[in-house]
PDB file of C-alpha atoms in Angstrom:
ATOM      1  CA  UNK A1203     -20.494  -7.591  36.034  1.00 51.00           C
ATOM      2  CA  UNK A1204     -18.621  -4.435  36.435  1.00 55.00           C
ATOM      3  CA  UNK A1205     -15.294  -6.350  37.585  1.00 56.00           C
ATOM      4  CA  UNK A1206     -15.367  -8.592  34.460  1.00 52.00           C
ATOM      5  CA  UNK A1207     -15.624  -6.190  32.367  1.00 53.00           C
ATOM      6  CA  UNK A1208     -12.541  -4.166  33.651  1.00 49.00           C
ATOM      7  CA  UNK A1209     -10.634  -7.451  33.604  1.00 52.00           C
ATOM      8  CA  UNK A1210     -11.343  -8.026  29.889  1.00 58.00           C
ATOM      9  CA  UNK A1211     -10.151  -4.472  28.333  1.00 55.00           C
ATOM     10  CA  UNK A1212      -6.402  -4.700  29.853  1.00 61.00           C
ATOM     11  CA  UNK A1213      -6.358  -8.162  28.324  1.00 56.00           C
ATOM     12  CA  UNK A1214      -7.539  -6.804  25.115  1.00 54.00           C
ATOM     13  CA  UNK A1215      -4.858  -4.102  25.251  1.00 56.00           C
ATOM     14  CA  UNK A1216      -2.278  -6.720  26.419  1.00 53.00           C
ATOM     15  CA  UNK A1217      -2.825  -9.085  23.157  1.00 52.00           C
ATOM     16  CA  UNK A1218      -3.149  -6.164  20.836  1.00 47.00           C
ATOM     17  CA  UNK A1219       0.579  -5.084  21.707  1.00 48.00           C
ATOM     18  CA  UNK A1220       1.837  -8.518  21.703  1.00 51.00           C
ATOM     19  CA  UNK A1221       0.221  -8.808  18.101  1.00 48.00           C
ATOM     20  CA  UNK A1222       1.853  -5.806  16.828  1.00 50.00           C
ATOM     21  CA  UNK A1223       5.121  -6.514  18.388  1.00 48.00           C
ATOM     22  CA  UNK A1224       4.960  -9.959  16.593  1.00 48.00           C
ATOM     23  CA  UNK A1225       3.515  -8.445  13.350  1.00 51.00           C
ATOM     24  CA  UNK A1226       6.582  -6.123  13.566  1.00 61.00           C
ATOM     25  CA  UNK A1227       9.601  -7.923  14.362  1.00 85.00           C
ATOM     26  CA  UNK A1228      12.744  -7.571  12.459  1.00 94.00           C
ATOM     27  CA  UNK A1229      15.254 -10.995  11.375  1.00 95.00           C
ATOM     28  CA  UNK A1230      18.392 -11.158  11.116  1.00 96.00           C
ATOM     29  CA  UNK A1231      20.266 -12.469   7.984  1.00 96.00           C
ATOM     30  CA  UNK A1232      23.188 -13.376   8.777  1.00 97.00           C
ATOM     31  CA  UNK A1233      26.276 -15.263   6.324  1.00 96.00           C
ATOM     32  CA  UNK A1234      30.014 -16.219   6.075  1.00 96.00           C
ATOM     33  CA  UNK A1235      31.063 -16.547   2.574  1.00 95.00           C
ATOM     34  CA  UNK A1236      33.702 -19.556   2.277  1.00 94.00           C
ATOM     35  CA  UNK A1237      36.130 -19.069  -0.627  1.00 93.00           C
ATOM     36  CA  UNK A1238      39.875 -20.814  -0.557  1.00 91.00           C
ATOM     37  CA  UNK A1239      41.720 -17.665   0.867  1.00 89.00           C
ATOM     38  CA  UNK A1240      42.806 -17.730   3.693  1.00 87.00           C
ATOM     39  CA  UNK A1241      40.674 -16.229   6.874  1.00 81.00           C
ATOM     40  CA  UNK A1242      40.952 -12.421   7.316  1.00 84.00           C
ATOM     41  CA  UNK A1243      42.228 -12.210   3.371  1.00 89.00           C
ATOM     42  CA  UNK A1244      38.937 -13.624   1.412  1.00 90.00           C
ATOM     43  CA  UNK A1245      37.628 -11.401  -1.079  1.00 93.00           C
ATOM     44  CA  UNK A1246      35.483  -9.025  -1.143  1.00 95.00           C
ATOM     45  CA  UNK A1247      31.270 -10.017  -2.042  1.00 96.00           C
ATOM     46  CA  UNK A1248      28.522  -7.650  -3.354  1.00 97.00           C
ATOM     47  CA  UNK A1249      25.682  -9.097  -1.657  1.00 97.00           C
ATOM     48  CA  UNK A1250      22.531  -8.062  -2.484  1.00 97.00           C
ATOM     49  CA  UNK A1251      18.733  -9.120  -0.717  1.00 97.00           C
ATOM     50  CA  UNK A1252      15.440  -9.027  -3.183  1.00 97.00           C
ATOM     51  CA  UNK A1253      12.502  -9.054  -1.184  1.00 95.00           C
ATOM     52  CA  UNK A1254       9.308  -9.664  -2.860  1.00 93.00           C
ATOM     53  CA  UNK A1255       8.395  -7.606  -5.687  1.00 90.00           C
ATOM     54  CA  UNK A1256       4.718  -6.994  -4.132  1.00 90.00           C
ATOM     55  CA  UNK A1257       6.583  -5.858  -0.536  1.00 89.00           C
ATOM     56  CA  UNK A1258       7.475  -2.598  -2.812  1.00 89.00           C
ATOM     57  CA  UNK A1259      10.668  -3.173  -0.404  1.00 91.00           C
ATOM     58  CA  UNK A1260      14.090  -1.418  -1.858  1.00 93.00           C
ATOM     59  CA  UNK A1261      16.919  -4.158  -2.617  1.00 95.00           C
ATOM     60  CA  UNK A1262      18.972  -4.384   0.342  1.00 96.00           C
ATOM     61  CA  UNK A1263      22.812  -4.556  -0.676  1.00 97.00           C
ATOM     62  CA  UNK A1264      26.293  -4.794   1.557  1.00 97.00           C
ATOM     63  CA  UNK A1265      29.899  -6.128   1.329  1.00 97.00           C
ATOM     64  CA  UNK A1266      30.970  -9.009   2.745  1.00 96.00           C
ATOM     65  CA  UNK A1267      34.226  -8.027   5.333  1.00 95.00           C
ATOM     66  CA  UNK A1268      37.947  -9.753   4.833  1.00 93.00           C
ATOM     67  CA  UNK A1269      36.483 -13.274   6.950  1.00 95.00           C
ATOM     68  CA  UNK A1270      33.224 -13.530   4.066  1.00 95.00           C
ATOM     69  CA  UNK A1271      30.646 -12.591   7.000  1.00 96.00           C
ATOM     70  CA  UNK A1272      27.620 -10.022   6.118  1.00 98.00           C
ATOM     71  CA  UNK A1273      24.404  -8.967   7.715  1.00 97.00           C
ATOM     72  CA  UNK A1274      21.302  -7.834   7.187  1.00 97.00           C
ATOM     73  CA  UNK A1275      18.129  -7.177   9.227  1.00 96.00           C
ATOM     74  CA  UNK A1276      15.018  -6.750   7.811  1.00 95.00           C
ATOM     75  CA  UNK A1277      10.949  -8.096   8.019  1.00 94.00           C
ATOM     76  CA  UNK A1278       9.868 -11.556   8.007  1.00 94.00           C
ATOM     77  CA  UNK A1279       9.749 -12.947   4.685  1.00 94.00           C
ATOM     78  CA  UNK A1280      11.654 -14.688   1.523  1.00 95.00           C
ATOM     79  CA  UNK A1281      14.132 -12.863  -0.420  1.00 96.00           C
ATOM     80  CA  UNK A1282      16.681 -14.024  -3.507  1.00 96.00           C
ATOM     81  CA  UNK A1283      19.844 -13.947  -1.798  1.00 97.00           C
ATOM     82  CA  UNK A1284      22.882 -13.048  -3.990  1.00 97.00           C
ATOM     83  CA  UNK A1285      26.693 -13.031  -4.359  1.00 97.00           C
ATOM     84  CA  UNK A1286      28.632 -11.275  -6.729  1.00 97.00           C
ATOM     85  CA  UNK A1287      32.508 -10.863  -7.168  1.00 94.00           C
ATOM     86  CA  UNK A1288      32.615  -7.921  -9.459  1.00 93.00           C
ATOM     87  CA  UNK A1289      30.383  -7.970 -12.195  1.00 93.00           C
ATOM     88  CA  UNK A1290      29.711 -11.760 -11.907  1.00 94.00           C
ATOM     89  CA  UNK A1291      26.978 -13.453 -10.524  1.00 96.00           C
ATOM     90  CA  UNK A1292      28.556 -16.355  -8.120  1.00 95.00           C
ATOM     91  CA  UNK A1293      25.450 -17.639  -6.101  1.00 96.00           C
ATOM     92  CA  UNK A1294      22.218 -17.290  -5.958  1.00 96.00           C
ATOM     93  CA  UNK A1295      19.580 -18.806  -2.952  1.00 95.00           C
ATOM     94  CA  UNK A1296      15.865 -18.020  -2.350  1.00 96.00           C
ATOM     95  CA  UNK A1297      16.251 -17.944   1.480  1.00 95.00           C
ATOM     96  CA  UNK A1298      12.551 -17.868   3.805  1.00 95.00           C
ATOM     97  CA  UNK A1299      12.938 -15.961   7.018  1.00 93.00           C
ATOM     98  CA  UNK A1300      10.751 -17.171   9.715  1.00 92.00           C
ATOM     99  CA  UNK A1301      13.509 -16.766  12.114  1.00 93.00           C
ATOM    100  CA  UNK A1302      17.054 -15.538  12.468  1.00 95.00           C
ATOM    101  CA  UNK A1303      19.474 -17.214  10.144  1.00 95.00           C
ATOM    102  CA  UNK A1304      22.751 -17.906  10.034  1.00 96.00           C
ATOM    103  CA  UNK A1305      24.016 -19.233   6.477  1.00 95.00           C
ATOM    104  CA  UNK A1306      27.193 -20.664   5.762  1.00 95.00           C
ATOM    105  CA  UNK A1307      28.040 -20.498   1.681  1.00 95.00           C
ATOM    106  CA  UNK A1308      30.398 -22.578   0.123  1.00 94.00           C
ATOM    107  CA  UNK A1309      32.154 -21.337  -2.871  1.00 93.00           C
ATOM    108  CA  UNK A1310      35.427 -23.446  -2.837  1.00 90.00           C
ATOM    109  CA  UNK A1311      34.048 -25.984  -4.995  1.00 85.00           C
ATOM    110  CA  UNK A1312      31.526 -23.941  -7.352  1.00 73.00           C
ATOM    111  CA  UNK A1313      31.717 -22.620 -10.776  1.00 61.00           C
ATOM    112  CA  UNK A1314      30.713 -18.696 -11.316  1.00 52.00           C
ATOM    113  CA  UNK A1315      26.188 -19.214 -11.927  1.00 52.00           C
ATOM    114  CA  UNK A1316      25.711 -17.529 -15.760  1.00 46.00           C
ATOM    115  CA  UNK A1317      22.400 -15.853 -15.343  1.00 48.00           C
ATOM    116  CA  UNK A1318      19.757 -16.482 -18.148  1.00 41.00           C
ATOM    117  CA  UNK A1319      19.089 -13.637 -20.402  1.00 38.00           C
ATOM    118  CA  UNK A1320      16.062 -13.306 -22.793  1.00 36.00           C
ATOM    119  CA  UNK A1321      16.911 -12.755 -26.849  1.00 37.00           C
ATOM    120  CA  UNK A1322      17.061  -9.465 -27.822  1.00 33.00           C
TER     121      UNK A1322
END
């Protein structure tokens, strides 16, 4: 009886760390912006990353470099993904990370997105 017991702890303490290794793993976000300048002379994107409002999270925020690519790391979860040149809103994606991601955004063909804004 003595022997099973012994057996049973370090496989208790072995699937508690797993758990909180899982529970505490980081993704990776990361994007290449596509515009129609050429590569190594694209503009340069405000992105920003909105976790949930309940995570009490900060907003996560970067620059794209002169190829369009960004990165960010953060926890499991989905977060509004958006692109600005300037002041202006140019894309906006509610992306779910389960896993790392690698996003490809195409803004050759797209119009600037107007965001909606309540009457005063």
């Amino acid at each position: 009886m003595k022997r099973l017991y012994l057996l049973r702890a370090p496989a208790g303490i072995f699937f508690l760390l797993i758990f909180f290794v899982t529970v505490n793993a980081q993704r990776t976000l990361t994007g290449q912006i596509l515009t129609r300048a050429s590569a190594g002379n694209q503009p340069r994107f405000n992105v920003k990353l909105y976790p949930p409002k309940t995570s009490r999270r900060p907003i996560l925020v970067t620059s794209s470099d002169s190829f369009g690519k960004f990165k960010f790391i953060v926890a499991p979860d989905s977060y509004l993904l958006e692109l600005y040149l300037g002041n202006s809103l140019v894309y906006q994606e509610v992306i779910k990370l389960d896993s790392d991601l690698n996003r490809k955004i195409d803004l050759r063909n797209r119009q600037t997105v107007s965001r909606s804004r309540s009457p005063s």
